[in-house]
Amino acid sequence: MASHRRPKSPSRARVTVLTATAAAAVALTSQAAHADPKPTKSEVKAKVDKLYDEAEKASEKYNGAKEQQDKLKKEVDAIQDKVAREQAELNSLRNELGSIATAQYRSGGIDPSVQLFFSSDPDDFLDQASALDSLTAKQAESLDKIQSKQRTLAQERKEAQDKLSELSEVREALGKSKKASQTKLAAAQHLLNTLTAAERASLAAADLRASRGSGARVELGNELPASALGGAALQAASTRIGMPYSHSVTTGPNSFDCSGLTQWAYHQAGAEITRTTYTQINQGTRISQSALKPGDLVFFNGNSHVGLYAGGGNVLHAPYPGAYVRVESMSTIGSFYGAVRI
C-alpha cells in the first residue's frame, strides 16, 4: 500500500544558505560585468603626471619652509649670542656697583655733620666728602645703566622666544610638506607598477629620448637673450643637461629639482635668486609670454614648476622624478602661468 506521507519540506536554515549563495553568485557576476577596465598606459601616464605635479607643489612648499627655517635659525642664533653678551655686560655692571657700594660704606658710614664735628682736619674731611659725592654720582649712573641693560635684555629674550616659536611652526609645516610630497610620489609609483614590464620600459625609453635628445649645449640661434645675465644663466643651465631630477633641497651640481636648477644657474651667472617657484616669480620684472627671451624664468601649472626659456618656444628645465634636465617645448610641459626677467 502506497504511503500518503507528505514530502519533508527543506529546513529554514537550508533555504537561507541557498538564498545567500545564489545572491553572492549574482553579485560576483554583476561585479565582473561592471568592473572598471584596467587603465591604459596613456591613462596611467596622465594620472602619474598629475601626481608628479601635486608632489612638486608640496616639494616647493617644503623648499620654502626649509629656506625659512634656515633663515630663522640664523636669526635665533644671532639673538642668543647677543643676549649672552648683554648678560655678561650686565654682570660686569653689577660687580662694578658692588665695588662702589663697598667703597661708599668705607668712606661714609657716619652722618656727614657728625664726621665734621669729630674731624681733627676739616680739609681732609671735605676731600673725603667730595670723594663720597663722586661715588654716589657714579653709583646712580651705574644703576641707570643696569636698569637700561635689564630692559634691553628682557626685550631680546622675548624676541628670541618669539623666533623660536615661529621656528617650531615652520618645522611642523616642513614635516607636513615632506610627507605630502612623499605620499604623492608613492602613489605615482604604485600606478606605474600596475603597468606591464614592457609598458614601463616603453615609457622609460620615451622619457630617456626626450631627456637626452637636446644636445650638450643650448643653441640660441637668432634669438638673443634680454641681458648678458640671462644668457649666462641659460648657458650655465645647459651644462647640466642630462643630470637627474631629484626631489627637494637639491640645488646641484649633479642633481636638481626645478627651482633648484634655476637658482643654481643664476648663481653661476653671478646673481642670487631665492629658492622656490613661489618666491622666484616675485623677483625681477614680470613679462608676458610673447615677450620671452632666452634666460627668462618661465612658470607653469599654477606656479608649481619653473624653467629657463631657451628660445624657439622651448624651455630648459628639470622635469620630474625619473627624468633628466632637458630642453623641451613649452606646449608639452603644462599650462603657462607667468614669466619674469631677472
CSV table of C-alpha atoms in Angstrom, one decimal:
chain,number,residue,atom,x,y,z
A,1,MET,CA,0.0,0.0,0.0
A,2,ALA,CA,1.4,3.3,-1.0
A,3,SER,CA,2.3,5.8,1.6
A,4,HIS,CA,0.4,9.1,1.7
A,5,ARG,CA,3.1,10.8,3.9
A,6,ARG,CA,3.8,14.4,2.6
A,7,PRO,CA,7.4,15.0,1.5
A,8,LYS,CA,9.5,16.7,4.1
A,9,SER,CA,10.0,20.4,3.4
A,10,PRO,CA,13.5,21.9,3.4
A,11,SER,CA,14.6,23.5,6.6
A,12,ARG,CA,14.6,27.3,7.0
A,13,ALA,CA,18.4,27.2,7.6
A,14,ARG,CA,19.0,25.3,4.3
A,15,VAL,CA,16.8,27.8,2.4
A,16,THR,CA,18.7,30.7,3.9
A,17,VAL,CA,22.1,29.3,2.9
A,18,LEU,CA,20.9,28.5,-0.6
A,19,THR,CA,19.5,32.0,-1.0
A,20,ALA,CA,22.7,33.7,0.3
A,21,THR,CA,24.8,31.6,-2.0
A,22,ALA,CA,22.7,32.5,-5.0
A,23,ALA,CA,22.8,36.2,-4.1
A,24,ALA,CA,26.6,36.1,-3.8
A,25,ALA,CA,26.9,34.4,-7.2
A,26,VAL,CA,24.7,37.1,-8.7
A,27,ALA,CA,26.7,39.8,-7.0
A,28,LEU,CA,30.0,38.4,-8.3
A,29,THR,CA,28.6,38.1,-11.8
A,30,SER,CA,27.4,41.7,-11.6
A,31,GLN,CA,30.8,42.9,-10.3
A,32,ALA,CA,32.6,41.0,-13.0
A,33,ALA,CA,30.3,42.5,-15.6
A,34,HIS,CA,30.7,46.1,-14.3
A,35,ALA,CA,34.3,46.0,-13.1
A,36,ASP,CA,36.4,49.0,-14.3
A,37,PRO,CA,38.7,48.1,-17.1
A,38,LYS,CA,42.4,48.2,-16.4
A,39,PRO,CA,43.7,51.7,-17.2
A,40,THR,CA,45.7,52.0,-20.4
A,41,LYS,CA,49.3,53.1,-20.5
A,42,SER,CA,48.3,56.6,-21.6
A,43,GLU,CA,45.8,56.9,-18.8
A,44,VAL,CA,48.3,55.7,-16.2
A,45,LYS,CA,50.8,58.2,-17.5
A,46,ALA,CA,48.3,61.1,-17.3
A,47,LYS,CA,47.5,60.1,-13.7
A,48,VAL,CA,51.2,59.8,-12.8
A,49,ASP,CA,51.9,63.2,-14.4
A,50,LYS,CA,49.2,64.7,-12.2
A,51,LEU,CA,50.6,63.1,-9.1
A,52,TYR,CA,54.1,64.4,-10.0
A,53,ASP,CA,52.6,67.9,-10.4
A,54,GLU,CA,51.0,67.6,-6.9
A,55,ALA,CA,54.2,66.2,-5.4
A,56,GLU,CA,56.1,69.2,-6.9
A,57,LYS,CA,53.7,71.7,-5.3
A,58,ALA,CA,54.3,70.0,-2.0
A,59,SER,CA,58.0,69.9,-2.6
A,60,GLU,CA,58.1,73.7,-3.4
A,61,LYS,CA,56.3,74.3,-0.1
A,62,TYR,CA,58.9,72.1,1.6
A,63,ASN,CA,61.7,74.1,0.0
A,64,GLY,CA,60.2,77.3,1.1
A,65,ALA,CA,59.7,76.1,4.7
A,66,LYS,CA,63.3,74.8,4.7
A,67,GLU,CA,64.6,78.2,3.5
A,68,GLN,CA,62.6,80.0,6.1
A,69,GLN,CA,63.8,77.5,8.8
A,70,ASP,CA,67.4,78.1,7.9
A,71,LYS,CA,66.9,81.9,8.0
A,72,LEU,CA,65.1,81.8,11.3
A,73,LYS,CA,67.8,79.5,12.8
A,74,LYS,CA,70.5,82.1,11.9
A,75,GLU,CA,68.4,84.9,13.4
A,76,VAL,CA,67.8,82.9,16.6
A,77,ASP,CA,71.5,82.1,16.9
A,78,ALA,CA,72.4,85.8,16.4
A,79,ILE,CA,69.9,86.9,19.0
A,80,GLN,CA,71.0,84.3,21.5
A,81,ASP,CA,74.7,85.4,21.1
A,82,LYS,CA,73.6,89.0,21.7
A,83,VAL,CA,71.7,88.0,24.8
A,84,ALA,CA,74.8,86.2,26.1
A,85,ARG,CA,76.9,89.3,25.5
A,86,GLU,CA,74.3,91.6,27.1
A,87,GLN,CA,74.1,89.3,30.2
A,88,ALA,CA,77.9,89.4,30.5
A,89,GLU,CA,77.8,93.2,30.4
A,90,LEU,CA,75.0,93.3,33.0
A,91,ASN,CA,77.0,91.0,35.3
A,92,SER,CA,80.0,93.4,34.9
A,93,LEU,CA,77.9,96.4,35.8
A,94,ARG,CA,76.5,94.7,38.9
A,95,ASN,CA,80.1,93.8,40.0
A,96,GLU,CA,81.0,97.5,39.5
A,97,LEU,CA,78.1,98.6,41.5
A,98,GLY,CA,79.1,96.3,44.3
A,99,SER,CA,82.6,97.7,44.4
A,100,ILE,CA,81.1,101.3,44.5
A,101,ALA,CA,78.8,100.3,47.4
A,102,THR,CA,81.8,98.8,49.3
A,103,ALA,CA,83.9,102.0,48.8
A,104,GLN,CA,81.0,104.1,49.8
A,105,TYR,CA,80.5,102.2,53.0
A,106,ARG,CA,84.1,102.5,53.9
A,107,SER,CA,84.1,106.3,53.2
A,108,GLY,CA,80.9,107.4,54.7
A,109,GLY,CA,79.2,105.2,57.2
A,110,ILE,CA,78.6,108.1,59.6
A,111,ASP,CA,76.4,111.2,59.0
A,112,PRO,CA,78.5,113.9,57.4
A,113,SER,CA,77.7,116.5,60.1
A,114,VAL,CA,78.9,114.1,62.8
A,115,GLN,CA,82.0,113.3,60.8
A,116,LEU,CA,82.8,117.1,60.6
A,117,PHE,CA,82.3,117.6,64.3
A,118,PHE,CA,84.8,114.8,65.2
A,119,SER,CA,87.2,115.5,62.4
A,120,SER,CA,90.6,116.9,63.5
A,121,ASP,CA,91.3,118.1,60.0
A,122,PRO,CA,88.3,119.8,58.3
A,123,ASP,CA,90.2,120.0,54.9
A,124,ASP,CA,90.7,116.2,54.9
A,125,PHE,CA,87.1,115.7,55.7
A,126,LEU,CA,85.9,117.9,52.9
A,127,ASP,CA,88.2,115.9,50.5
A,128,GLN,CA,86.5,112.7,51.7
A,129,ALA,CA,83.1,114.2,51.3
A,130,SER,CA,83.9,115.2,47.8
A,131,ALA,CA,85.0,111.7,47.0
A,132,LEU,CA,81.8,110.3,48.6
A,133,ASP,CA,79.7,112.6,46.4
A,134,SER,CA,81.6,111.3,43.4
A,135,LEU,CA,81.0,107.7,44.4
A,136,THR,CA,77.3,108.4,44.9
A,137,ALA,CA,77.0,110.0,41.4
A,138,LYS,CA,78.8,107.0,39.9
A,139,GLN,CA,76.5,104.7,41.8
A,140,ALA,CA,73.5,106.4,40.3
A,141,GLU,CA,75.0,106.3,36.8
A,142,SER,CA,75.7,102.5,37.2
A,143,LEU,CA,72.1,101.9,38.5
A,144,ASP,CA,70.7,103.7,35.4
A,145,LYS,CA,73.0,101.6,33.1
A,146,ILE,CA,71.9,98.4,34.9
A,147,GLN,CA,68.2,99.2,34.5
A,148,SER,CA,68.6,100.1,30.9
A,149,LYS,CA,70.6,96.9,30.2
A,150,GLN,CA,67.9,94.8,32.0
A,151,ARG,CA,65.2,96.3,29.8
A,152,THR,CA,67.2,95.6,26.7
A,153,LEU,CA,67.9,92.0,27.8
A,154,ALA,CA,64.2,91.3,28.5
A,155,GLN,CA,63.3,92.6,25.0
A,156,GLU,CA,66.0,90.5,23.3
A,157,ARG,CA,64.9,87.4,25.3
A,158,LYS,CA,61.3,87.9,24.2
A,159,GLU,CA,62.4,88.3,20.6
A,160,ALA,CA,64.4,85.1,20.8
A,161,GLN,CA,61.4,83.3,22.3
A,162,ASP,CA,59.1,84.6,19.5
A,163,LYS,CA,61.6,83.4,16.9
A,164,LEU,CA,61.9,80.0,18.5
A,165,SER,CA,58.1,79.7,18.5
A,166,GLU,CA,58.0,80.7,14.8
A,167,LEU,CA,60.8,78.2,14.1
A,168,SER,CA,58.8,75.4,15.7
A,169,GLU,CA,55.8,76.2,13.5
A,170,VAL,CA,57.9,76.2,10.4
A,171,ARG,CA,59.5,72.9,11.3
A,172,GLU,CA,55.9,71.4,11.6
A,173,ALA,CA,55.0,72.8,8.2
A,174,LEU,CA,58.2,71.3,6.8
A,175,GLY,CA,57.3,67.9,8.1
A,176,LYS,CA,53.8,68.0,6.6
A,177,SER,CA,55.0,69.2,3.2
A,178,LYS,CA,57.7,66.5,3.1
A,179,LYS,CA,55.1,63.8,4.0
A,180,ALA,CA,52.6,65.1,1.4
A,181,SER,CA,55.3,65.0,-1.4
A,182,GLN,CA,56.4,61.5,-0.4
A,183,THR,CA,52.8,60.3,-0.4
A,184,LYS,CA,52.2,61.6,-3.9
A,185,LEU,CA,55.4,60.1,-5.2
A,186,ALA,CA,54.5,56.7,-3.6
A,187,ALA,CA,51.0,56.8,-5.3
A,188,ALA,CA,52.7,57.6,-8.6
A,189,GLN,CA,55.0,54.6,-8.2
A,190,HIS,CA,52.1,52.4,-7.3
A,191,LEU,CA,50.3,53.4,-10.5
A,192,LEU,CA,53.4,52.7,-12.6
A,193,ASN,CA,53.6,49.3,-11.0
A,194,THR,CA,50.2,48.4,-12.5
A,195,LEU,CA,51.7,48.5,-15.9
A,196,THR,CA,53.4,45.6,-17.5
A,197,ALA,CA,57.2,45.5,-17.7
A,198,ALA,CA,57.0,46.2,-21.4
A,199,GLU,CA,54.8,49.2,-20.9
A,200,ARG,CA,57.1,50.6,-18.2
A,201,ALA,CA,60.1,50.1,-20.4
A,202,SER,CA,58.3,51.9,-23.2
A,203,LEU,CA,57.5,54.9,-21.0
A,204,ALA,CA,61.1,55.0,-19.7
A,205,ALA,CA,62.6,54.8,-23.2
A,206,ALA,CA,60.4,57.7,-24.4
A,207,ASP,CA,61.4,59.8,-21.4
A,208,LEU,CA,65.0,59.0,-21.9
A,209,ARG,CA,64.8,60.1,-25.6
A,210,ALA,CA,63.2,63.4,-24.5
A,211,SER,CA,65.8,63.9,-21.8
A,212,ARG,CA,68.9,63.3,-23.9
A,213,GLY,CA,67.8,64.4,-27.3
A,214,SER,CA,68.6,68.1,-26.7
A,215,GLY,CA,72.3,68.1,-27.2
A,216,ALA,CA,75.0,69.1,-24.8
A,217,ARG,CA,74.6,72.9,-25.2
A,218,VAL,CA,71.7,75.3,-25.9
A,219,GLU,CA,71.9,76.9,-29.3
A,220,LEU,CA,70.4,80.4,-29.1
A,221,GLY,CA,70.3,80.8,-32.9
A,222,ASN,CA,68.9,84.2,-33.9
A,223,GLU,CA,67.2,84.8,-30.5
A,224,LEU,CA,69.4,87.0,-28.3
A,225,PRO,CA,68.9,87.0,-24.5
A,226,ALA,CA,67.4,90.1,-22.9
A,227,SER,CA,70.6,90.6,-21.0
A,228,ALA,CA,74.1,89.2,-20.5
A,229,LEU,CA,73.0,87.9,-17.1
A,230,GLY,CA,70.1,85.9,-18.6
A,231,GLY,CA,72.3,84.5,-21.4
A,232,ALA,CA,75.0,83.4,-18.8
A,233,ALA,CA,72.3,81.7,-16.6
A,234,LEU,CA,71.0,79.8,-19.6
A,235,GLN,CA,74.4,78.7,-20.7
A,236,ALA,CA,75.2,77.6,-17.2
A,237,ALA,CA,72.0,75.5,-17.0
A,238,SER,CA,72.8,73.9,-20.4
A,239,THR,CA,75.9,72.3,-18.9
A,240,ARG,CA,73.5,70.4,-16.6
A,241,ILE,CA,71.5,68.7,-19.4
A,242,GLY,CA,71.4,65.0,-18.7
A,243,MET,CA,71.7,65.4,-14.9
A,244,PRO,CA,68.9,63.6,-12.9
A,245,TYR,CA,65.9,65.2,-11.3
A,246,SER,CA,65.9,64.8,-7.5
A,247,HIS,CA,63.1,65.9,-5.2
A,248,SER,CA,63.5,68.7,-2.6
A,249,VAL,CA,66.6,70.6,-1.4
A,250,THR,CA,68.5,69.7,-4.5
A,251,THR,CA,70.3,72.6,-6.0
A,252,GLY,CA,73.1,70.8,-7.8
A,253,PRO,CA,75.6,70.5,-9.0
A,254,ASN,CA,74.8,66.9,-10.0
A,255,SER,CA,71.0,66.7,-9.4
A,256,PHE,CA,68.2,69.2,-9.2
A,257,ASP,CA,64.6,69.9,-8.7
A,258,CYS,CA,63.1,72.6,-10.9
A,259,SER,CA,63.7,75.8,-8.8
A,260,GLY,CA,67.0,74.4,-7.6
A,261,LEU,CA,68.2,74.4,-11.2
A,262,THR,CA,67.1,78.0,-11.9
A,263,GLN,CA,68.7,79.2,-8.6
A,264,TRP,CA,71.9,77.3,-9.4
A,265,ALA,CA,72.1,78.7,-12.9
A,266,TYR,CA,71.7,82.3,-11.9
A,267,HIS,CA,74.2,81.8,-9.1
A,268,GLN,CA,76.7,80.6,-11.7
A,269,ALA,CA,75.9,83.8,-13.7
A,270,GLY,CA,76.6,86.0,-10.6
A,271,ALA,CA,73.1,86.7,-9.4
A,272,GLU,CA,71.4,85.4,-6.2
A,273,ILE,CA,67.7,84.5,-6.5
A,274,THR,CA,65.5,82.7,-4.0
A,275,ARG,CA,64.9,79.0,-3.7
A,276,THR,CA,61.2,78.4,-4.6
A,277,THR,CA,58.8,79.0,-7.5
A,278,TYR,CA,56.6,80.9,-5.2
A,279,THR,CA,59.3,83.5,-4.4
A,280,GLN,CA,61.2,83.4,-7.7
A,281,ILE,CA,58.2,84.7,-9.6
A,282,ASN,CA,58.2,87.9,-7.4
A,283,GLN,CA,61.8,88.7,-8.5
A,284,GLY,CA,62.9,90.7,-11.5
A,285,THR,CA,60.3,92.1,-13.9
A,286,ARG,CA,57.1,90.3,-14.9
A,287,ILE,CA,56.8,89.9,-18.6
A,288,SER,CA,54.2,88.4,-21.0
A,289,GLN,CA,54.6,85.1,-22.8
A,290,SER,CA,55.0,86.9,-26.1
A,291,ALA,CA,57.9,88.9,-24.7
A,292,LEU,CA,60.0,85.9,-23.6
A,293,LYS,CA,63.7,85.9,-24.4
A,294,PRO,CA,66.4,83.3,-23.6
A,295,GLY,CA,67.3,83.2,-20.0
A,296,ASP,CA,63.9,84.4,-18.7
A,297,LEU,CA,62.2,82.3,-16.0
A,298,VAL,CA,59.0,80.6,-17.1
A,299,PHE,CA,56.5,79.3,-14.6
A,300,PHE,CA,53.9,76.5,-15.3
A,301,ASN,CA,51.0,74.7,-13.7
A,302,GLY,CA,49.8,77.2,-11.1
A,303,ASN,CA,53.3,78.3,-10.3
A,304,SER,CA,54.4,74.8,-9.2
A,305,HIS,CA,57.1,74.4,-11.9
A,306,VAL,CA,59.8,76.7,-13.4
A,307,GLY,CA,62.4,76.5,-16.1
A,308,LEU,CA,64.6,78.8,-18.2
A,309,TYR,CA,63.3,80.0,-21.6
A,310,ALA,CA,65.7,78.6,-24.2
A,311,GLY,CA,64.3,80.2,-27.4
A,312,GLY,CA,62.1,78.8,-30.1
A,313,GLY,CA,59.2,78.1,-27.7
A,314,ASN,CA,61.4,75.7,-25.7
A,315,VAL,CA,62.3,75.6,-22.0
A,316,LEU,CA,65.3,74.1,-20.3
A,317,HIS,CA,64.2,72.6,-17.0
A,318,ALA,CA,64.4,69.7,-14.5
A,319,PRO,CA,61.0,67.9,-15.2
A,320,TYR,CA,60.1,65.3,-12.6
A,321,PRO,CA,61.3,62.2,-10.8
A,322,GLY,CA,62.9,59.7,-13.1
A,323,ALA,CA,63.6,62.3,-15.8
A,324,TYR,CA,66.7,64.3,-16.6
A,325,VAL,CA,67.5,68.0,-17.1
A,326,ARG,CA,66.5,68.7,-20.7
A,327,VAL,CA,65.1,71.2,-23.2
A,328,GLU,CA,61.6,70.7,-24.5
A,329,SER,CA,58.6,72.5,-26.0
A,330,MET,CA,56.6,74.7,-23.6
A,331,SER,CA,53.5,73.0,-25.0
A,332,THR,CA,54.4,69.7,-23.5
A,333,ILE,CA,55.3,71.0,-20.0
A,334,GLY,CA,51.9,72.2,-18.9
A,335,SER,CA,49.8,75.4,-18.6
A,336,PHE,CA,51.7,78.7,-18.8
A,337,TYR,CA,51.5,80.6,-15.5
A,338,GLY,CA,53.8,83.6,-15.8
A,339,ALA,CA,57.4,84.7,-16.6
A,340,VAL,CA,60.0,87.1,-15.1
A,341,ARG,CA,63.2,88.6,-16.3
A,342,ILE,CA,65.9,88.7,-13.7
